[in-house]
Coordinates of C-alpha atoms in Angstrom, one line a residue:
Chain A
X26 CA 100.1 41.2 -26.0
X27 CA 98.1 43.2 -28.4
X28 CA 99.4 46.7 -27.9
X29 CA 98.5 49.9 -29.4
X30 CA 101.1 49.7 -31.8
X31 CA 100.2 46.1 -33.0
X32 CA 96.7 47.3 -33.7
X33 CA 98.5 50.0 -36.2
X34 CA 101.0 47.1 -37.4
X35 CA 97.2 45.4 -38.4
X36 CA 96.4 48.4 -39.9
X37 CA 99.1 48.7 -42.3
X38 CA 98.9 44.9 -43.1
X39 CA 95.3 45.4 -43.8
X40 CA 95.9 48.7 -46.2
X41 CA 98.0 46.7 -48.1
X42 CA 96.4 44.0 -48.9
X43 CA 92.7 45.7 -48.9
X44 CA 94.2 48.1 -51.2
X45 CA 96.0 46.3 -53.3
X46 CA 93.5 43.8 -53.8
X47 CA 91.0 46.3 -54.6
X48 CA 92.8 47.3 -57.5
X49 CA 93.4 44.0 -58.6
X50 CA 89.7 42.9 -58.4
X51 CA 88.6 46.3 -60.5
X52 CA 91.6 46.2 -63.4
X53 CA 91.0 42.7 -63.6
X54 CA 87.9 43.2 -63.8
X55 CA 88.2 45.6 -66.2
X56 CA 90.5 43.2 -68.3
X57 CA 87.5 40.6 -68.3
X58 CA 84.8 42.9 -69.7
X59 CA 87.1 43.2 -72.4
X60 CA 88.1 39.8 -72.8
X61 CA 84.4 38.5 -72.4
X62 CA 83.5 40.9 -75.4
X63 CA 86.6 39.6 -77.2
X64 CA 85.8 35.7 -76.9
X65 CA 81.7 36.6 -77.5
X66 CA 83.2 36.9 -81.4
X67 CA 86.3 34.4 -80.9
X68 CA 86.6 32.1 -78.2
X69 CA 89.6 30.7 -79.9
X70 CA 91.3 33.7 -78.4
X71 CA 90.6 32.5 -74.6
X72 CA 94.4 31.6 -74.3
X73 CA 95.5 35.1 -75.1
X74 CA 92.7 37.3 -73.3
X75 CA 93.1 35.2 -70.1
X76 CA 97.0 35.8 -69.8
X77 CA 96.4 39.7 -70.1
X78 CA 93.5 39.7 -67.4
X79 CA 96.0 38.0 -64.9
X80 CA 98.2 40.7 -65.7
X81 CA 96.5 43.2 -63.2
X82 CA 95.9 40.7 -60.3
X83 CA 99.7 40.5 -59.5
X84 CA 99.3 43.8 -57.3
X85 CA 96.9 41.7 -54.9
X86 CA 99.2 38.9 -54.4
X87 CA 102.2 41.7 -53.6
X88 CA 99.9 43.6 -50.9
X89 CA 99.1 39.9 -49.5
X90 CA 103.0 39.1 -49.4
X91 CA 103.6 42.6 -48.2
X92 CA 101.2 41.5 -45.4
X93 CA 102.3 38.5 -44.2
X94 CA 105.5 40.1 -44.0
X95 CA 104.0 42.4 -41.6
X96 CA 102.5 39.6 -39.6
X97 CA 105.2 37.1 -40.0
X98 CA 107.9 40.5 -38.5
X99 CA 105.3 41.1 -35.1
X100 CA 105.0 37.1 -34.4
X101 CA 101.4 36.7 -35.2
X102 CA 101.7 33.3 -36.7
X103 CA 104.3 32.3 -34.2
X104 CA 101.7 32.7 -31.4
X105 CA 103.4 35.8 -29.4
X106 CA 103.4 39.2 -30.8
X107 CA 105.6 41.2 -30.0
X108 CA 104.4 44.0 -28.1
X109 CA 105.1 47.4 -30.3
X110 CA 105.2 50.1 -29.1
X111 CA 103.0 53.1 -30.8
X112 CA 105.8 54.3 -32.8
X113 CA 107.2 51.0 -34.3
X114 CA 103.6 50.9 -35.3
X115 CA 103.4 53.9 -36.9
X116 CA 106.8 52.7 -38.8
X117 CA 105.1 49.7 -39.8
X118 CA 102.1 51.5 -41.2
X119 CA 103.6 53.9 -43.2
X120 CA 105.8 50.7 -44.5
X121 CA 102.6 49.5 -45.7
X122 CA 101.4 52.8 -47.5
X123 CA 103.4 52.3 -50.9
X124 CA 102.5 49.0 -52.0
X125 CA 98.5 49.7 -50.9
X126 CA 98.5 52.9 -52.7
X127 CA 100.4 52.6 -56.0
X128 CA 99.3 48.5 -55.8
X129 CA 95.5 50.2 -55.9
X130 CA 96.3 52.4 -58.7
X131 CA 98.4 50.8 -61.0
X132 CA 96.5 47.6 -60.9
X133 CA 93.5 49.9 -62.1
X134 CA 95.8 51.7 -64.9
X135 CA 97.4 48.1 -65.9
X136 CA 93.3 46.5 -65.9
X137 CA 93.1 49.0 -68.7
X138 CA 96.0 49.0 -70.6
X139 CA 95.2 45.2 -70.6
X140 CA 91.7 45.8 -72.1
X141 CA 93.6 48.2 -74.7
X142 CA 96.2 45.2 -75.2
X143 CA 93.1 42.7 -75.7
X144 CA 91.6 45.2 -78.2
X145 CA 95.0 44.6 -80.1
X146 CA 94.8 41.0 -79.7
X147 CA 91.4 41.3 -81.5
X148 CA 92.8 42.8 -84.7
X149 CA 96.3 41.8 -85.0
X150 CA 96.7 38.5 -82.6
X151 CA 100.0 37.7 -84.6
X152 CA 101.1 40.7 -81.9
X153 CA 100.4 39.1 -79.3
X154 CA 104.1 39.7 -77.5
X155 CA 104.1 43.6 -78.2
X156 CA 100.1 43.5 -76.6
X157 CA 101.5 42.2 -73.4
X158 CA 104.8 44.4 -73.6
X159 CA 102.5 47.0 -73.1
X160 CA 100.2 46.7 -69.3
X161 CA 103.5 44.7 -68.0
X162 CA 105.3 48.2 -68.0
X163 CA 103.0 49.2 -65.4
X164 CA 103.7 46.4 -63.4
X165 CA 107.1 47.9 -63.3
X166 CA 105.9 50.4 -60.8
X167 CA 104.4 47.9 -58.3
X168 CA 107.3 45.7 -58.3
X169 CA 109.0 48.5 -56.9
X170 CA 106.1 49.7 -54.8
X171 CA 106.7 46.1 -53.0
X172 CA 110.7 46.7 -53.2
X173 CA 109.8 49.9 -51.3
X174 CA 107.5 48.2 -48.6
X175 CA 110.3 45.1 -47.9
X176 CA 113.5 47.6 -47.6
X177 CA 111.0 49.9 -45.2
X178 CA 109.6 46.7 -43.2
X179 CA 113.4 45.5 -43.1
X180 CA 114.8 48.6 -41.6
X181 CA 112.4 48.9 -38.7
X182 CA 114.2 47.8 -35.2
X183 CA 112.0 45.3 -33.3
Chain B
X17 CA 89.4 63.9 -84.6
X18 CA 89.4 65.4 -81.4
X19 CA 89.1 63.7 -77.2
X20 CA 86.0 64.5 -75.0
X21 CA 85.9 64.5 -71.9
X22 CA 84.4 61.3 -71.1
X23 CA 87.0 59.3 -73.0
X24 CA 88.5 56.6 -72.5
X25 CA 87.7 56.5 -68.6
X26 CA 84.0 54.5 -68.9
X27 CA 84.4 51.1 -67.8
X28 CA 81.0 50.3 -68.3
X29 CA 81.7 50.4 -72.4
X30 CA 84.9 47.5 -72.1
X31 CA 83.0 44.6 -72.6
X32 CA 81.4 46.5 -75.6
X33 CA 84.5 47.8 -76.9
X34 CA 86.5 44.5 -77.1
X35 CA 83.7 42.5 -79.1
X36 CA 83.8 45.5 -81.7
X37 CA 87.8 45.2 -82.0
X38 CA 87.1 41.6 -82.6
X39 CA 84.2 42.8 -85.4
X40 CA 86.2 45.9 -86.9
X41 CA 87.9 42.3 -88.8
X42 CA 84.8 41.9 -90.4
X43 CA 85.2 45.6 -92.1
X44 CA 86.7 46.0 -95.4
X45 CA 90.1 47.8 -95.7
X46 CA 92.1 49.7 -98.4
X47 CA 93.9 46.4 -99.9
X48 CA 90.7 44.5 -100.2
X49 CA 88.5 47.5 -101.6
X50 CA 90.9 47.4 -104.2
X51 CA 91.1 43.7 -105.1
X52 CA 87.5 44.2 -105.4
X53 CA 87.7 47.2 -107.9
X54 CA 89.9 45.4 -110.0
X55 CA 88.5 42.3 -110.0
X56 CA 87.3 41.4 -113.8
X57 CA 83.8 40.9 -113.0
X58 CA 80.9 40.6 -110.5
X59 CA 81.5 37.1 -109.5
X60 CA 85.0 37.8 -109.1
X61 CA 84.0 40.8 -106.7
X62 CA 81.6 38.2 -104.7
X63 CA 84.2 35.9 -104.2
X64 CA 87.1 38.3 -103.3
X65 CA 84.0 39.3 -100.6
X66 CA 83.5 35.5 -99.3
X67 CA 86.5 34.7 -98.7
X68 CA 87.4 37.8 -96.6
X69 CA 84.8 35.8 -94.2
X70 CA 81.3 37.1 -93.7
X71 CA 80.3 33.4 -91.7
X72 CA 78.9 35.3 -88.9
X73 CA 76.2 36.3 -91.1
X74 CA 75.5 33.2 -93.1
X75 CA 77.3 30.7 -95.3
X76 CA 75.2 31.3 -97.9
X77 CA 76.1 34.8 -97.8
X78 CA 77.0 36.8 -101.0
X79 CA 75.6 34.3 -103.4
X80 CA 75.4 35.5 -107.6
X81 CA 71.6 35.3 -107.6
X82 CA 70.9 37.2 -104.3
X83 CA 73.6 39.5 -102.7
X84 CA 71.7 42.4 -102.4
X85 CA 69.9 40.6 -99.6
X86 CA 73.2 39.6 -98.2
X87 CA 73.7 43.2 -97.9
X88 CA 70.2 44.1 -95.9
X89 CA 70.8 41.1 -93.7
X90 CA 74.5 42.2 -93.0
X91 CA 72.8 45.5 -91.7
X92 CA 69.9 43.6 -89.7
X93 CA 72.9 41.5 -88.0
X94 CA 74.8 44.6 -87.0
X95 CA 72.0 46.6 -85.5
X96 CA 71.2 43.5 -84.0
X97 CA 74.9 43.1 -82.0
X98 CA 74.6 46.5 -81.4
X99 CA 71.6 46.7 -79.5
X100 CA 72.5 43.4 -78.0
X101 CA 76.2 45.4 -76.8
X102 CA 75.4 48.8 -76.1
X103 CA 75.7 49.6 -72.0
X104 CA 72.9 52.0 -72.5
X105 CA 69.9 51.6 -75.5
X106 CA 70.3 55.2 -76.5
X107 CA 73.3 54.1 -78.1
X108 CA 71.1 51.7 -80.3
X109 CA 68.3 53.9 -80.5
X110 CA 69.9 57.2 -81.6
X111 CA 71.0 55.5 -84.8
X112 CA 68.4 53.4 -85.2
X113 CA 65.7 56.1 -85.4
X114 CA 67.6 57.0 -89.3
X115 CA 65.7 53.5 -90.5
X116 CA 62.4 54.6 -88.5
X117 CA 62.3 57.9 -90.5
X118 CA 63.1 55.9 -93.4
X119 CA 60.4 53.7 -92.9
X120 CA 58.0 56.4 -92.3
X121 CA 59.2 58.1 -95.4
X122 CA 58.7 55.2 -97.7
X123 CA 55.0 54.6 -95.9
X124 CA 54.1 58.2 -96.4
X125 CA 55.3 58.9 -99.8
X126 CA 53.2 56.1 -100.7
X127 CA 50.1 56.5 -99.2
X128 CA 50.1 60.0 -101.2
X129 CA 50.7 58.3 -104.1
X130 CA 47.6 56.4 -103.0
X131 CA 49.3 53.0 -102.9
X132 CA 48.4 50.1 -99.8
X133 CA 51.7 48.9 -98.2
X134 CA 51.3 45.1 -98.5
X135 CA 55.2 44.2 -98.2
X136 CA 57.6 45.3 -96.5
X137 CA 60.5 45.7 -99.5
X138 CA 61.6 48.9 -99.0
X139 CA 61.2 48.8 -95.2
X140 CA 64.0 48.4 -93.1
X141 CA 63.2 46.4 -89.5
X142 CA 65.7 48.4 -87.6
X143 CA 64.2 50.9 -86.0
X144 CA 62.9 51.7 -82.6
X145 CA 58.9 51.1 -83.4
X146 CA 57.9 47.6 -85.3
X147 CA 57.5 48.2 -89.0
X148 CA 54.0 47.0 -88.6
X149 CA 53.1 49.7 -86.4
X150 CA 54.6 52.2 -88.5
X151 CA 52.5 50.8 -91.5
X152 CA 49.2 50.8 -88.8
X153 CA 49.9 54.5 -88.1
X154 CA 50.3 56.0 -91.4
X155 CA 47.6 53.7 -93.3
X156 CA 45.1 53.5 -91.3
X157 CA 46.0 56.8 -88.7
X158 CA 45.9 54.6 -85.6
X159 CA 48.8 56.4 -83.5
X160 CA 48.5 54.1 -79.9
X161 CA 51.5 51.9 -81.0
X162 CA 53.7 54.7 -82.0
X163 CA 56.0 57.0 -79.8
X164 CA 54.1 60.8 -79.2
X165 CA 57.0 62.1 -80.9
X166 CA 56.4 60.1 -83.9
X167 CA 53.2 61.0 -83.9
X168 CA 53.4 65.1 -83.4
X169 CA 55.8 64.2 -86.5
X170 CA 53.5 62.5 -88.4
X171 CA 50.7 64.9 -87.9
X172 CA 52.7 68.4 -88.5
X173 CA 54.2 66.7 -92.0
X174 CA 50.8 66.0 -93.5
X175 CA 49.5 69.6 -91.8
X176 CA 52.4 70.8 -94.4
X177 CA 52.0 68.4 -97.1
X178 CA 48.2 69.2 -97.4
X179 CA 49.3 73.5 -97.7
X180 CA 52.3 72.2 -100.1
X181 CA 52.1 68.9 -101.8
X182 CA 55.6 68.5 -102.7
X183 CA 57.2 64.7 -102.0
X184 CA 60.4 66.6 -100.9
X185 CA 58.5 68.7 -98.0
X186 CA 58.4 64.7 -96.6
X187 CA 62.4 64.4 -96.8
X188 CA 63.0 67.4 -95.6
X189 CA 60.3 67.9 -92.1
X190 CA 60.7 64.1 -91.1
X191 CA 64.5 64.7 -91.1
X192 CA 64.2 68.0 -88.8
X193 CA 61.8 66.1 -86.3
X194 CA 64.1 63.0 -86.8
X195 CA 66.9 65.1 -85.7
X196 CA 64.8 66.6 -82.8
X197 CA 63.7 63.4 -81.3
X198 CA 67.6 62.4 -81.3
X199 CA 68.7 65.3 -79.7
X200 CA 66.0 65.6 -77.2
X201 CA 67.0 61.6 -76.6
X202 CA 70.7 62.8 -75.7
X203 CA 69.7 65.5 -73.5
X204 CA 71.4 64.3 -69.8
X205 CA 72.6 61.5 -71.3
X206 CA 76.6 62.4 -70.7
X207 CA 77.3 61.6 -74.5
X208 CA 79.3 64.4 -75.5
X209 CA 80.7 62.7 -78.8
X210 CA 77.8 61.5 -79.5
X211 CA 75.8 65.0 -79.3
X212 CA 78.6 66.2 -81.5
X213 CA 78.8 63.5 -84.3
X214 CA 75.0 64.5 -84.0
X215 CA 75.5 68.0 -84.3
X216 CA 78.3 67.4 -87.6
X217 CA 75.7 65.6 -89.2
X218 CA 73.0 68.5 -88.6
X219 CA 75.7 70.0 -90.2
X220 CA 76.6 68.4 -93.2
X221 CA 72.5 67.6 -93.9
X222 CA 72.0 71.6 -93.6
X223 CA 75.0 72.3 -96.5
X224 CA 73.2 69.6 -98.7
X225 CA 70.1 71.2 -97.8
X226 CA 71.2 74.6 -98.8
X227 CA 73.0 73.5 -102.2
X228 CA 69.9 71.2 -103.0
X229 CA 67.5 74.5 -102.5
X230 CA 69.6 76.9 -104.7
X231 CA 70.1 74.3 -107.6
X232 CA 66.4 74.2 -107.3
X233 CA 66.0 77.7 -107.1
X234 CA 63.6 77.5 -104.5
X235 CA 63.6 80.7 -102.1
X236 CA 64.9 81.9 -98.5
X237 CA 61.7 81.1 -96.9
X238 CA 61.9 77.7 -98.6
X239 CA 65.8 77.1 -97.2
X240 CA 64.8 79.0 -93.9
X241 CA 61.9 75.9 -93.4
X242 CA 64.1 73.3 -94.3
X243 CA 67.3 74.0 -92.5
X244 CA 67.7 71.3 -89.3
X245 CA 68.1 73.1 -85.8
X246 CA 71.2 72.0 -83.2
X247 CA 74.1 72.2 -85.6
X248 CA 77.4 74.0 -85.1
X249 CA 76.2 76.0 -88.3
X250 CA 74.3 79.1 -87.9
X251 CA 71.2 79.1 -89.8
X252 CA 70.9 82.7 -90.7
X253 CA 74.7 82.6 -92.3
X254 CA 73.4 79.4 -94.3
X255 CA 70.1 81.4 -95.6
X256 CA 71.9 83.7 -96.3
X257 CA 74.7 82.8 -98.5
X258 CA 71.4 81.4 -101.3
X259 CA 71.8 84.7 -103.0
X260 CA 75.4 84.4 -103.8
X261 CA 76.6 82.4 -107.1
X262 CA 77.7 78.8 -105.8
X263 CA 81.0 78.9 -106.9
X264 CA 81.6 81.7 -104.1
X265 CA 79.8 79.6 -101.4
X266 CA 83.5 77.5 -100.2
X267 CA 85.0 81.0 -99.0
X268 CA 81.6 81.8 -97.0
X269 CA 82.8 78.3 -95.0
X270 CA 86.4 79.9 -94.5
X271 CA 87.4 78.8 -91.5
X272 CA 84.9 76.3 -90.7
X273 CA 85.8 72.2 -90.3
X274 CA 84.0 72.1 -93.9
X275 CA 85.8 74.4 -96.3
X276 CA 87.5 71.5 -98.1
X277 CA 85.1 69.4 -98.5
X278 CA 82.5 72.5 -99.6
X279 CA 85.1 73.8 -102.1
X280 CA 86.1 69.9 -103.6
X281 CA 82.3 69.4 -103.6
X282 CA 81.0 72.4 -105.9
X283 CA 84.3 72.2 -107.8
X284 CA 82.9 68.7 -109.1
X285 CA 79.5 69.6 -109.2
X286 CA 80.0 72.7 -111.5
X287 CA 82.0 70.0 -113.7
X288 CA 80.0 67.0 -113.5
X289 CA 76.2 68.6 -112.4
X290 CA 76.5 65.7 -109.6
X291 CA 76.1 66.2 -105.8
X292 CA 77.3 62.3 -105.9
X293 CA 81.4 64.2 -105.1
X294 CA 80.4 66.0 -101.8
X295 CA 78.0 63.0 -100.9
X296 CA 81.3 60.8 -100.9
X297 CA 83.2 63.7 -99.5
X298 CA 80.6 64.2 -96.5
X299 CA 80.6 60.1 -96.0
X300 CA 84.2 60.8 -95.7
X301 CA 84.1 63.8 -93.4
X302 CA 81.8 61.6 -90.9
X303 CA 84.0 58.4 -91.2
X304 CA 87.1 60.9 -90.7
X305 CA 85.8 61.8 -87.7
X306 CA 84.5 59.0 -85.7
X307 CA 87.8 57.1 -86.6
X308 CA 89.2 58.4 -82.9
X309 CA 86.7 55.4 -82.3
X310 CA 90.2 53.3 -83.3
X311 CA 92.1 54.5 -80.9
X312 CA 89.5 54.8 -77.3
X313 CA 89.2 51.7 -75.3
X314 CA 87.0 52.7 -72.6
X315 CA 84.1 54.9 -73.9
X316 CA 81.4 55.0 -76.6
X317 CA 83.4 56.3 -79.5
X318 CA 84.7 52.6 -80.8
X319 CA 80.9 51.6 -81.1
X320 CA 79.9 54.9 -82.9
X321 CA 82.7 54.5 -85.0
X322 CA 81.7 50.5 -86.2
X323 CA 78.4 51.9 -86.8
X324 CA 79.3 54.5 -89.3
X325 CA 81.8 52.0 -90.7
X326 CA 80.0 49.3 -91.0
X327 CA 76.4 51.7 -92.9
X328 CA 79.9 53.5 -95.2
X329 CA 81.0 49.7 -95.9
X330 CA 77.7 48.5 -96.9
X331 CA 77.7 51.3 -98.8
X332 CA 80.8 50.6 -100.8
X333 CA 80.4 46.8 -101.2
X334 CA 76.8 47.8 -103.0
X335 CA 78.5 50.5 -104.8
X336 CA 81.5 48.2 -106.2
X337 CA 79.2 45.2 -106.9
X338 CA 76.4 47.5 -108.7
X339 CA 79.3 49.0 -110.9
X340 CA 80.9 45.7 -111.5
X341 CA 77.0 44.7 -112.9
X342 CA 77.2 48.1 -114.8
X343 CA 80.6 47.2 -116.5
X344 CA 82.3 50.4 -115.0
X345 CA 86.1 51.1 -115.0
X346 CA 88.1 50.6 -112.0
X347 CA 89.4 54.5 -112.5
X348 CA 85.6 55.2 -112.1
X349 CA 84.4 53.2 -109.4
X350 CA 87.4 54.3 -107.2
X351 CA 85.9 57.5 -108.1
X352 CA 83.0 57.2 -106.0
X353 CA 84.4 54.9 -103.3
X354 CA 84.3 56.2 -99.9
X355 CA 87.5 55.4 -97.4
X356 CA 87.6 52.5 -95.6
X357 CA 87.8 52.7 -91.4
X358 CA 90.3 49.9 -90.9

């Protein structure tokens, strides 16, 4: 039965992965303007470029998992949901909130740390190692965004 | 070297931004200036230069018999990428307009001299308006294919010329309505390095400007007509200081960005009766600043900075190769070598 609280369960699952993916497309995005301009002069590079533009396009597949964890947790692909009430709803929501918000923004900050990273592959590609050191630290904070997300989806009492 | 506002937060410049990385290889550094220097002779220097890897702009580039035209086309090719990557053509257009003027110079000065402009030698086709327009417009004074600006230009300088016909009154007004037309071309463009590279410039053309005039001896009204508007400088100071002896003139820019490079500059002129020292230290002074350009990956300043490096480079490999033809001393052409930007 689709209950109130369901509908805000859809909401959360929604946020995260319409958020996160957001930031994905736009720091990836940014990544591949970089990279473009990069391989205009040296396609050779294409190897290197495309590894840092996939960088920023992890948050999207975390708000997706983060997601389907909602989904799979209320029985929607079982068939049945269960029907929440308004405040297990709510819980589920807010569960959402940190891997759509810092998934939107870090995947935007990491998109151009990336394109800062490809500038370095330009000049110095013999640094290749250090240039992806440095937009993976950001990932840092998503990985725990989703960490966040799980333990909070976990603890709710269905 | 300072951060503006606007940097490193515009998107819109990353595609732009990692082609120039990948061309900043193409620019000359420290180690390879100085292989250069030391190399025994001009072919030496040419092949140091070759092998660095100019292929983008030729095989044949950088040959014995015609290098000075590798040189011209080296320029042609980068104007040409950067028109072809700038997000917006103002980018393109606002240094582009240095080889219009230039062009219009070189027609100008020889239509006085009463000569017909057949070639196109001294020309440069970089600018914004087609050389052959240019040559239409001064030669035959058919302004349709030229830009009003150019134009209201044209006609003020040879209002001028005909009162006072001296060739420097051509430098001197077609750079102050060069500089006009570029700042009225920034105006709510959201360029604020740009406008003030622009306005360091103004500034380092009006100090020239002012040491020119008094080694001339020329007079305050002379200076005061001269002098380019839209610099940090303030004009009346810079008339001003003609009466005093220039040895004293580095402490009237106490406290400005250009006391150094005043005070080396006139220390070297009263030695060697050369402006050449504070042209090098000026090249230096705008190379210094648009190096930030190194270190921005989302905004215009990497693409200003390539285009400075690249006209200072240019600059240097002609300078090197010319002094290696002249027999010079290493000890003297690092003299007059301007830093490198990588």
């Amino acid at each position: 039965m689709i209950t109130e609280g369901v509908v805000m369960a859809f909401l959360g699952s929604a946020i995260a992965i319409g958020l996160a993916g957001s930031g994905s497309g736009i720091g990836v995005g940014i990544a591949g303007m970089a990279g473009a301009g990069v391989m205009t002069e040296d396609p050779g590079k294409f190897g290197q470029v495309l590894l840092l533009q996939a960088l920023p396009g992890t948050q999207g597949i975390y708000g997706l998992l983060a997601g389907f964890w909602v989904l799979m947790k209320i029985g929607i692909f079982a068939g049945s949901p269960v029907a929440l009430t308004l405040d297990q709803g709510w819980q589920i929501f807010f569960a959402c909130l940190p891997i759509g918000i810092v998934g939107f923004f870090s995947a935007i900050y990491q998109g151009k740390a990336s394109a800062a990273a490809i500038g370095l592959i330009a000049r110095r590609p013999e640094e290749t190692g250090k240039a992806i050191v440095m937009p993976a630290m950001v990932e840092t904070y998503a990985v725990l965004s989703l960490l966040a997300t799980i333990l909070l989806l976990n603890g709710i009492q269905l | 070297m300072e951060f503006t506002e606007t940097s490193n937060t515009e998107t819109t410049y990353a595609y732009s931004v990692g082609r120039i990385r990948e061309l900043e290889n193409t620019l000359l550094n420290k180690v390879l200036l100085d292989k250069m220097i030391e190399a025994p002779d001009l072919v030496s220097s040419l092949n140091i230069l070759r092998e660095r890897g100019f292929e983008s702009y030729g095989s044949e580039a950088y040959r014995l018999e015609d290098w000075e035209n590798s040189l011209d086309q080296e320029l042609l090719q980068t104007y040409k990428i950067i028109k072809d990557l700038s997000p917006y053509p103002f980018l393109y257009e606002v240094f582009a307009l240095n080889y219009d003027f230039h062009n219009l110079k070189v027609l100008i000065k020889a239509k006085y001299r009463g000569k017909k402009y057949n070639t196109t030698t001294a020309l440069v086709e970089i600018g914004t308006v087609k050389v052959k327009n240019l040559i239409m417009a001064i030669e035959e004074e058919k302004f349709v294919e030229i830009p009003v600006p150019f134009e209201v230009a044209v006609k003020k300088l040879m209002s001028e010329y005909n009162k006072f016909p001296d060739p420097e009154i051509i430098d001197l007004l077609l750079d102050k309505e060069k500089y006009i037309i570029i700042l009225s071309l920034l105006k709510d463009k959201r360029a604020p390095f740009l406008e003030k590279f622009i306005r360091v410039d103004i500034d380092l053309n009006n100090i020239l400007i002012a040491i020119r005039t008094k080694i001339r001896g020329e007079d305050k009204n002379f200076l005061r007509k001269a002098l380019i508007e839209g610099g940090n400088l303030n004009l009346k100071n810079l008339t001003e200081i003609l009466d005093s002896p220039l040895s004293s003139w580095n402490t009237r820019f106490a406290k400005t960005d250009y006391e150094k490079m005043v005070e080396l500059g006139l220390k070297s002129y009263e030695e060697f009766h050369s402006l050449l020292e504070i042209e090098r230290l000026m090249d230096n002074f705008r190379l210094d600043y648009v190096k930030i350009g190194k270190f921005i990956t989302l905004g215009m300043e990497p693409l200003i900075g390539f285009i400075i490096a690249k006209e200072i480079d240019l600059k240097n490999i002609r300078l090197i190769l010319r002094s290696k033809l002249d027999k010079l001393s290493p000890t003297k052409i690092k003299e007059r070598i301007r830093e490198a930007y990588v």
